mmCIF file of C-alpha atoms and ligand atoms in Angstrom:
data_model
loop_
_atom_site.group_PDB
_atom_site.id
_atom_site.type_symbol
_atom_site.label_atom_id
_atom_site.label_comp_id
_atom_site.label_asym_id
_atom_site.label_seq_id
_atom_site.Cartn_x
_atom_site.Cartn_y
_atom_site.Cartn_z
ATOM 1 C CA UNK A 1 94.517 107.918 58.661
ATOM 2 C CA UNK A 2 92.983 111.453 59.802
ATOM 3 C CA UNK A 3 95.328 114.164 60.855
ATOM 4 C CA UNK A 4 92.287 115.441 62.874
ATOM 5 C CA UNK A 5 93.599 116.054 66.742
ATOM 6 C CA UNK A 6 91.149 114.492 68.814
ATOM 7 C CA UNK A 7 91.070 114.505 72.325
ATOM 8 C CA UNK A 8 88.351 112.323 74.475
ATOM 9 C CA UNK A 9 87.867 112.387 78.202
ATOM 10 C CA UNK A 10 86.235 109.389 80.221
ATOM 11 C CA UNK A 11 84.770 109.383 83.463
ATOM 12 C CA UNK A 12 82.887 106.466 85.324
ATOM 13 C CA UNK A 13 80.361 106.530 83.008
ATOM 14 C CA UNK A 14 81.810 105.065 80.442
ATOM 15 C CA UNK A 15 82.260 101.779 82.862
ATOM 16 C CA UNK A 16 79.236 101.949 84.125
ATOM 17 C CA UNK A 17 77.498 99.114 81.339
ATOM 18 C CA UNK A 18 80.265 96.513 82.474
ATOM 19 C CA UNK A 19 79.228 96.261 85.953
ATOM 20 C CA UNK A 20 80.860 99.603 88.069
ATOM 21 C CA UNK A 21 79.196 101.561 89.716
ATOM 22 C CA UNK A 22 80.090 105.659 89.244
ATOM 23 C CA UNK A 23 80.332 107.543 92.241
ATOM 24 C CA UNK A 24 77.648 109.645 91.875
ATOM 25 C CA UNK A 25 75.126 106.411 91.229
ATOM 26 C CA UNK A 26 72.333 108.830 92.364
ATOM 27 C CA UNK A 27 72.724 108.606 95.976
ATOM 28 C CA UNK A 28 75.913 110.485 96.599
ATOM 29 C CA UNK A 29 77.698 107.980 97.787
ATOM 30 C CA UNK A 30 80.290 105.375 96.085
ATOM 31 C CA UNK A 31 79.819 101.560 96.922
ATOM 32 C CA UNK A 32 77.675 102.691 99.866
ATOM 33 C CA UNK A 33 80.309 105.287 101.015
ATOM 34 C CA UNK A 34 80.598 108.548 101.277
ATOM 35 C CA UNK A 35 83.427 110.131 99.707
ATOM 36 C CA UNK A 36 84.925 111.659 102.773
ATOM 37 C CA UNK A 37 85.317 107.913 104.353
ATOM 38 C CA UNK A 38 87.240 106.823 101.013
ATOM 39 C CA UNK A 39 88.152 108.761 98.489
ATOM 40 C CA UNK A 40 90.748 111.242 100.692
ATOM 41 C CA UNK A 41 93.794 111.844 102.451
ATOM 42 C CA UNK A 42 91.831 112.709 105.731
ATOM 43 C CA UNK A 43 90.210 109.355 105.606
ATOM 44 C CA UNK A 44 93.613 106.956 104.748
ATOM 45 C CA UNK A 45 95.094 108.646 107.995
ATOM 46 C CA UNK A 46 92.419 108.177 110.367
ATOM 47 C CA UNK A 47 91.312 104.686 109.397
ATOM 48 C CA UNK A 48 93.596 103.228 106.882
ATOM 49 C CA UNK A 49 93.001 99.587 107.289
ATOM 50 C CA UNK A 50 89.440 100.315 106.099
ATOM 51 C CA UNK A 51 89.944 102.428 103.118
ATOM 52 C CA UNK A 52 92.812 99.540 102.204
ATOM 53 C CA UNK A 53 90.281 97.148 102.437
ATOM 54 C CA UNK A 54 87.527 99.426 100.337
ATOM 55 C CA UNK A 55 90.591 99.587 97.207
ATOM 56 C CA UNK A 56 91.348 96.447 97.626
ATOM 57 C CA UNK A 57 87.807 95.273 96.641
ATOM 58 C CA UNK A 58 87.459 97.409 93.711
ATOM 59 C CA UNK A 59 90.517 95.647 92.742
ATOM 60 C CA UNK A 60 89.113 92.776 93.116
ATOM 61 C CA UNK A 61 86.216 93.629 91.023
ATOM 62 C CA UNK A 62 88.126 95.134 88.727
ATOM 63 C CA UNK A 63 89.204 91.234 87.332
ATOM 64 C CA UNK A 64 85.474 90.288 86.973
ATOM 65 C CA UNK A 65 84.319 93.270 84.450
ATOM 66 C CA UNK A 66 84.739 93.230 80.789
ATOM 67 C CA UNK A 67 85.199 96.179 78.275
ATOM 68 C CA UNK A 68 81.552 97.202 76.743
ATOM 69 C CA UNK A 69 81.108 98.622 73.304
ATOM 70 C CA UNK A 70 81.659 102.188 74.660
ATOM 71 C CA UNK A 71 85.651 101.089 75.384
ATOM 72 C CA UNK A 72 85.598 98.653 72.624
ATOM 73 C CA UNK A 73 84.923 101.863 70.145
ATOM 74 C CA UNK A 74 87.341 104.209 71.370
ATOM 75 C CA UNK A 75 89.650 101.345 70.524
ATOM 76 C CA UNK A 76 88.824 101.712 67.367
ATOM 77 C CA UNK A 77 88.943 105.054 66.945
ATOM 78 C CA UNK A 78 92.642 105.398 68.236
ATOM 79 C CA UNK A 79 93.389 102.738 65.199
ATOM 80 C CA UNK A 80 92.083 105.062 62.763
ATOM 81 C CA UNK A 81 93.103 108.733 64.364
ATOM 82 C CA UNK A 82 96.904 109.097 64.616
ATOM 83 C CA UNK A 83 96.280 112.115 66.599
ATOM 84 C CA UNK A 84 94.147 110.469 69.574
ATOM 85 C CA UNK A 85 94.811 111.222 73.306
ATOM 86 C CA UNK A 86 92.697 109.361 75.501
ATOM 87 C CA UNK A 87 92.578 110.606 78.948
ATOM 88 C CA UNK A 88 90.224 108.781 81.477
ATOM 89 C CA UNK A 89 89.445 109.667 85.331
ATOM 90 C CA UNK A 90 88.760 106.205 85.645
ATOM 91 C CA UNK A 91 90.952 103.937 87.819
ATOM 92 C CA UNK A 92 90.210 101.007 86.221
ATOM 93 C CA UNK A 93 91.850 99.358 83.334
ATOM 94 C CA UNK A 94 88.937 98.546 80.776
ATOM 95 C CA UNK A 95 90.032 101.023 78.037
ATOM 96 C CA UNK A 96 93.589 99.169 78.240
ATOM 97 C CA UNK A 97 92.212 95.694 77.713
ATOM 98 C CA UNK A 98 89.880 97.164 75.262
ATOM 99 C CA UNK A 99 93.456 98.234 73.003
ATOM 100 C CA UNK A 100 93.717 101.893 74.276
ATOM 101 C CA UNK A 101 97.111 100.854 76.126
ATOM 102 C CA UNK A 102 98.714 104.695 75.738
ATOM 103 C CA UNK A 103 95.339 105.839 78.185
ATOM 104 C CA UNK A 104 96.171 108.811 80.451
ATOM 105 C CA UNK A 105 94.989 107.979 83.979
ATOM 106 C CA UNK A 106 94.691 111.511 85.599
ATOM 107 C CA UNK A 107 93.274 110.178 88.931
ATOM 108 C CA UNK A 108 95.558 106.724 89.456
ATOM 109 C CA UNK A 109 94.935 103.085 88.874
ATOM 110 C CA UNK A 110 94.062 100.200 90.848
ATOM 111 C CA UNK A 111 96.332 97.946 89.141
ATOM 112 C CA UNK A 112 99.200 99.562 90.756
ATOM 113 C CA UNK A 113 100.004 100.840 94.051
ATOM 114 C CA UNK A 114 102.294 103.447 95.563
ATOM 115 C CA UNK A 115 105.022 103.002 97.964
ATOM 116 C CA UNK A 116 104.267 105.654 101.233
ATOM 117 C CA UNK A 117 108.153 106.427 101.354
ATOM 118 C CA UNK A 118 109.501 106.554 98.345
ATOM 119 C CA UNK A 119 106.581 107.471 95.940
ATOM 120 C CA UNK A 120 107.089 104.487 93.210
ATOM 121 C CA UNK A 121 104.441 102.737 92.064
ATOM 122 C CA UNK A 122 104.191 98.972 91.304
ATOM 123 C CA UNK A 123 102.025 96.581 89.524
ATOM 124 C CA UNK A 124 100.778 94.410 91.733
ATOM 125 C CA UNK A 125 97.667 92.273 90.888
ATOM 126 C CA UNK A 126 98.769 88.525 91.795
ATOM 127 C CA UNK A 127 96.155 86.232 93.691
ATOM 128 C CA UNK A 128 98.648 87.382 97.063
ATOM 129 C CA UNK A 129 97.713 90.689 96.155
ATOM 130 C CA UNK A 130 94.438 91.014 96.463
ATOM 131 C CA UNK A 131 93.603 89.850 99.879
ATOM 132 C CA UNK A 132 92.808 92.582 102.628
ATOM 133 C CA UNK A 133 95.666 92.564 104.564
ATOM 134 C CA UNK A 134 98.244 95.476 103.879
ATOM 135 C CA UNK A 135 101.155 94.787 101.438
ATOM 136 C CA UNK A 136 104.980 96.186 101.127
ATOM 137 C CA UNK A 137 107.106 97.569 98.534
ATOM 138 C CA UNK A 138 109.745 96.235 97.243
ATOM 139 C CA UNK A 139 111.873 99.344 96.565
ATOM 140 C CA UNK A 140 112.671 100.065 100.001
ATOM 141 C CA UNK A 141 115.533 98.249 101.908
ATOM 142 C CA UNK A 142 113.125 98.010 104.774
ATOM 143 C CA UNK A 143 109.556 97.428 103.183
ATOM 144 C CA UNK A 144 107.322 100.177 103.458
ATOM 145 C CA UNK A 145 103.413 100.018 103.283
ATOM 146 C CA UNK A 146 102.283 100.397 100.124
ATOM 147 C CA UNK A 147 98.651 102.864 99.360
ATOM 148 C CA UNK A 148 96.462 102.714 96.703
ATOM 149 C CA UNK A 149 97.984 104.995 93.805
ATOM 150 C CA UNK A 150 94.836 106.830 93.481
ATOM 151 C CA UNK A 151 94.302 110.546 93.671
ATOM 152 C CA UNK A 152 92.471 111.593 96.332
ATOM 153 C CA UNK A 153 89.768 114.639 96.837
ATOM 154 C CA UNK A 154 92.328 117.572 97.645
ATOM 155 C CA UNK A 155 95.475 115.905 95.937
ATOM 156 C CA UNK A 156 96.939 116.788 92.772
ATOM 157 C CA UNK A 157 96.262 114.757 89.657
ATOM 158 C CA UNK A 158 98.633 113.343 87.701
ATOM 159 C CA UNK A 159 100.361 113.904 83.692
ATOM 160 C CA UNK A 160 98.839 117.927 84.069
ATOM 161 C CA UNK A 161 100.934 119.362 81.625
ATOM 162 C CA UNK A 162 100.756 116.659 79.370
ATOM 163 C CA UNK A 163 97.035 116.909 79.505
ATOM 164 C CA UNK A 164 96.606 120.445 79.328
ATOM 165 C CA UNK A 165 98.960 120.463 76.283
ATOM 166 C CA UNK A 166 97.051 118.052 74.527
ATOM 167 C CA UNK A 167 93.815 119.872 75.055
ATOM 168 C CA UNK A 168 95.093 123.385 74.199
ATOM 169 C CA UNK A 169 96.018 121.866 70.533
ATOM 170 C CA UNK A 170 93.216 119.742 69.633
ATOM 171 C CA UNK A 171 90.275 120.168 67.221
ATOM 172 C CA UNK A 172 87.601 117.832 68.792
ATOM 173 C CA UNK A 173 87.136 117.591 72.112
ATOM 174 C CA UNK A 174 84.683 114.818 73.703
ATOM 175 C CA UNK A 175 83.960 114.140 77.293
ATOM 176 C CA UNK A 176 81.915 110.593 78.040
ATOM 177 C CA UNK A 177 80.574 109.715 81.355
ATOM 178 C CA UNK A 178 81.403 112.322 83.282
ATOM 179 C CA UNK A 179 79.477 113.976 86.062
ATOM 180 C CA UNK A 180 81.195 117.705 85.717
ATOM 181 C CA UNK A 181 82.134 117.729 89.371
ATOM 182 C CA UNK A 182 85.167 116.615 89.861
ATOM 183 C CA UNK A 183 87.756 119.632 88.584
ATOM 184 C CA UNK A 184 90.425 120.057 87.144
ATOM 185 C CA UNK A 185 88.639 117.159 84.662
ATOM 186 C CA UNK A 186 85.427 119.121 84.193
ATOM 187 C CA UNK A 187 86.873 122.009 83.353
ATOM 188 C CA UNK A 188 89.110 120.968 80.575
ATOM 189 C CA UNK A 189 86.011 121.529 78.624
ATOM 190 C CA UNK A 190 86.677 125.563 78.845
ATOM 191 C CA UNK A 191 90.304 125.235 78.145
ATOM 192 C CA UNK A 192 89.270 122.976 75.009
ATOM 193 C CA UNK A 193 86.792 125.590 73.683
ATOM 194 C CA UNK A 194 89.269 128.356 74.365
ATOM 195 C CA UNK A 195 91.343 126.778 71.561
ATOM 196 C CA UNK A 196 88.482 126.784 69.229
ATOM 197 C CA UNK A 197 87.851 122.903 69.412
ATOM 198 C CA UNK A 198 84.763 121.318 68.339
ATOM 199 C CA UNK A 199 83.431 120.598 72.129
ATOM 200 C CA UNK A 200 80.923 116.825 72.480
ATOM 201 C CA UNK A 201 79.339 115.221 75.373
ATOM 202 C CA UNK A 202 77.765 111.534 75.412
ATOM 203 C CA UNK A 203 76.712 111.058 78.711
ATOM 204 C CA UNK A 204 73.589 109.395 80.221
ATOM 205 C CA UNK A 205 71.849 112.506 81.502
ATOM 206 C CA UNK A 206 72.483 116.286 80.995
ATOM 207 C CA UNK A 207 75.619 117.119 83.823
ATOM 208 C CA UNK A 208 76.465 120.450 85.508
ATOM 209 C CA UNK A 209 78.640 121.622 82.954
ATOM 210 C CA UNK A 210 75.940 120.600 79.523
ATOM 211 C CA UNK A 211 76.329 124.177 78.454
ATOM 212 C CA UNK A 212 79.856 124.304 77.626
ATOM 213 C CA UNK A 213 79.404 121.624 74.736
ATOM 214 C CA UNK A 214 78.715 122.672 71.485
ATOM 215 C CA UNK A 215 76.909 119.058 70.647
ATOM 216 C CA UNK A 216 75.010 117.069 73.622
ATOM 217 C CA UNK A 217 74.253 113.098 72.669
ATOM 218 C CA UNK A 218 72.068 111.966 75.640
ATOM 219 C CA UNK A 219 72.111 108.038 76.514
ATOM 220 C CA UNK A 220 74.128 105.322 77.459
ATOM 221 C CA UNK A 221 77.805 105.402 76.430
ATOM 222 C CA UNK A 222 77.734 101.204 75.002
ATOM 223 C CA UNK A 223 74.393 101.975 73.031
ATOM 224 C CA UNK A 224 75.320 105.814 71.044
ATOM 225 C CA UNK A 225 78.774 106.381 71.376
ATOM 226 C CA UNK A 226 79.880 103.994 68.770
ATOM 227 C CA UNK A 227 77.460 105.965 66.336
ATOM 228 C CA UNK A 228 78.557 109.330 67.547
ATOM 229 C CA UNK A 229 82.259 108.109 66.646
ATOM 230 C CA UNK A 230 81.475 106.612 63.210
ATOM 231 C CA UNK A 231 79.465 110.103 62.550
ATOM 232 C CA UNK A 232 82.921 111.806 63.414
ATOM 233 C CA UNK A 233 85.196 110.073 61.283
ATOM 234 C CA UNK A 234 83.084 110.371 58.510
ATOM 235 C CA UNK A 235 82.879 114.279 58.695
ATOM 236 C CA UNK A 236 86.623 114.480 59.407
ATOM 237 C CA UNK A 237 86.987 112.203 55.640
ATOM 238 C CA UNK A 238 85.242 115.084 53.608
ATOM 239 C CA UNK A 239 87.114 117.345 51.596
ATOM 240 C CA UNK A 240 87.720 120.538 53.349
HETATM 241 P P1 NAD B 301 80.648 110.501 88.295
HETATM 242 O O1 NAD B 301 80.344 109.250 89.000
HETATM 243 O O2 NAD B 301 80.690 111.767 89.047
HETATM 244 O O3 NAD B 301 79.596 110.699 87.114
HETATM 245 C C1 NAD B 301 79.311 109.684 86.204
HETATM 246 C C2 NAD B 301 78.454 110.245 85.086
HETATM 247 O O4 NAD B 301 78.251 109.198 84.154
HETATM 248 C C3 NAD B 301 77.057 110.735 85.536
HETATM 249 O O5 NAD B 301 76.831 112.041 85.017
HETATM 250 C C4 NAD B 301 76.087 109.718 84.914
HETATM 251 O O6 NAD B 301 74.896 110.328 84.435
HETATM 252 C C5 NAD B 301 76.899 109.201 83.745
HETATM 253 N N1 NAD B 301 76.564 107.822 83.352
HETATM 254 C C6 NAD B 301 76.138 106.790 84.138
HETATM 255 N N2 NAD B 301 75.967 105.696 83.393
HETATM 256 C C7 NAD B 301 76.288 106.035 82.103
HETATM 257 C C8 NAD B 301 76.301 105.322 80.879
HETATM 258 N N3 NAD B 301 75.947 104.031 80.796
HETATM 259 N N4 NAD B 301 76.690 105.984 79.769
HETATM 260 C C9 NAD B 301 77.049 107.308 79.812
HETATM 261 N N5 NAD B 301 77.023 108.021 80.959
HETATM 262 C C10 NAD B 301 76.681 107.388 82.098
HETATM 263 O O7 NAD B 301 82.000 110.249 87.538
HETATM 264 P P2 NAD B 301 83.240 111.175 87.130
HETATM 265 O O8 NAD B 301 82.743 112.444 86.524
HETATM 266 O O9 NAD B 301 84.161 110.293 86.374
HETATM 267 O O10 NAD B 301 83.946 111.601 88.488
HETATM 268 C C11 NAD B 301 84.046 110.759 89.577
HETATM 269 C C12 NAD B 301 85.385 110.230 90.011
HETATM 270 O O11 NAD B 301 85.062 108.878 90.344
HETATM 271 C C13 NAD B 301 86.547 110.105 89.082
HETATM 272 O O12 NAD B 301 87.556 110.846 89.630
HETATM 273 C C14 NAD B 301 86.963 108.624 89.123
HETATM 274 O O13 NAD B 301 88.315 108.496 89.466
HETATM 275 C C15 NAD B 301 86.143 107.983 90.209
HETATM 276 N N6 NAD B 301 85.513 106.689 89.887
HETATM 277 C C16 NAD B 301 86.080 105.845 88.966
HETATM 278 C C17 NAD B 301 85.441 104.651 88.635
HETATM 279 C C18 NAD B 301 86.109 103.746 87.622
HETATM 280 O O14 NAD B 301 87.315 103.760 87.494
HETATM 281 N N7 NAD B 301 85.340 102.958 86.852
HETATM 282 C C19 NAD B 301 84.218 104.320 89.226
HETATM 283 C C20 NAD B 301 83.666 105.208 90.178
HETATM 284 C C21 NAD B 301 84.328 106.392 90.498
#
């Protein structure tokens, strides 16, 4: 077992080989929507039966995908690296089923949804569940509508500190499938160089932010991460 501290960061990359779509898909737009309609606070106030309905598919989706090789080896890795925080922007739960199950999700999950009133989340994924009507909470004495716990454009991601923490002390630092838009996530990169890390990218084409990495890998996540990973445990087993 290495003593190595490795951090990775996902983004919808990563998920992009079992069947969803990233947001920035080369249009703009996510699912045929713009991000404005969907993806904020602005948008679940003026219409929220449709942005409900616009989670509530991806939810539904979310049952018919499978974890591809890309999850599958980070998996892996976390069995041989004691030191492994996984940290995805992703909302969906493929590096869970894959056998990450401590992932940090800095921008929500579908699998669980928020209570407007009180703020507590619940898991809530039955057939019932998934329909497009609006559901309840049950923490509330009267039931309260519940929102999708994802964090919006203009909202404040989740487990900061924890993240930040993480970054500041590790040695390798590798971001997959991730545009280098969306901040804080894309520029964790910075903070992780700042502490001297080793600094990798696997990501399909070269993003905003290629510069900041000290190694680039090019490609689809499922076909070269799993050799990018087995190159990095090997280095981290040779005598110092
Ligand atoms: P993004 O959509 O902005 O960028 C995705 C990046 O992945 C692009 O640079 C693209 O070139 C790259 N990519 C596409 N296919 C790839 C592949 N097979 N292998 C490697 N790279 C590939 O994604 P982002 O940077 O994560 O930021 C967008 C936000 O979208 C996140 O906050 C996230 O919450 C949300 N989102 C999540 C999901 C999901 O949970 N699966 C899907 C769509 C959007």
């Amino acid at each position: 077992m290495s003593r190595q501290r490795i951090v990775v960061l996902t983004g919808a990359g990563i998920s992009a080989e079992s069947g969803i779509r990233t947001f920035r898909d080369g249009d703009g737009l996510w699912e045929e929507h713009r991000i404005e309609d969907v993806a904020t606070p602005q948008a679940w106030h003026a219409d929220p039966m449709f942005v409900w309905r616009f989670y509530q598919a991806r939810r539904r989706q979310m049952l018919e995908v499978e974890p591809n090789p890309a999850h599958e080896a980070l998996a892996d890795l976390a069995e041989r690296h004691e030191e492994l925080t996984l940290i995805t922007q992703n909302v969906d739960d493929l590096h869970e089923r894959a056998g990450n199950t401590s992932t940090i999700h800095m921008h929500g999950r579908l699998k669980t949804l928020r209570c407007e009133r009180s703020g507590q989340t619940e898991v809530r994924m039955e057939e019932g569940d998934l329909k497009d009507e609006f559901l309840t909470c049950t923490c509330c004495a009267v039931a309260q509508r519940l929102r999708p716990d994802i964090v919006w454009f203009g909202e404040m991601p989740m487990h900061m500190e924890d993240i930040y923490a993480a970054v500041e002390e590790c040695d390798t630092f590798l971001v997959v499938g991730s545009s280098g838009h969306v901040y804080p996530a894309a520029g964790l990169v910075n903070v992780a160089n700042a502490a001297g890390a080793k600094t990798i990218l696997v990501n399909l084409e070269a993003p905003v932010n290629a510069d900041a990495f000290t190694e680039v890998h090019l490609g689809k996540a499922g076909e070269i991460l799993p050799g990018v990973l087995k190159h990095l445990s090997e280095e981290d087993m040779q005598p110092e």
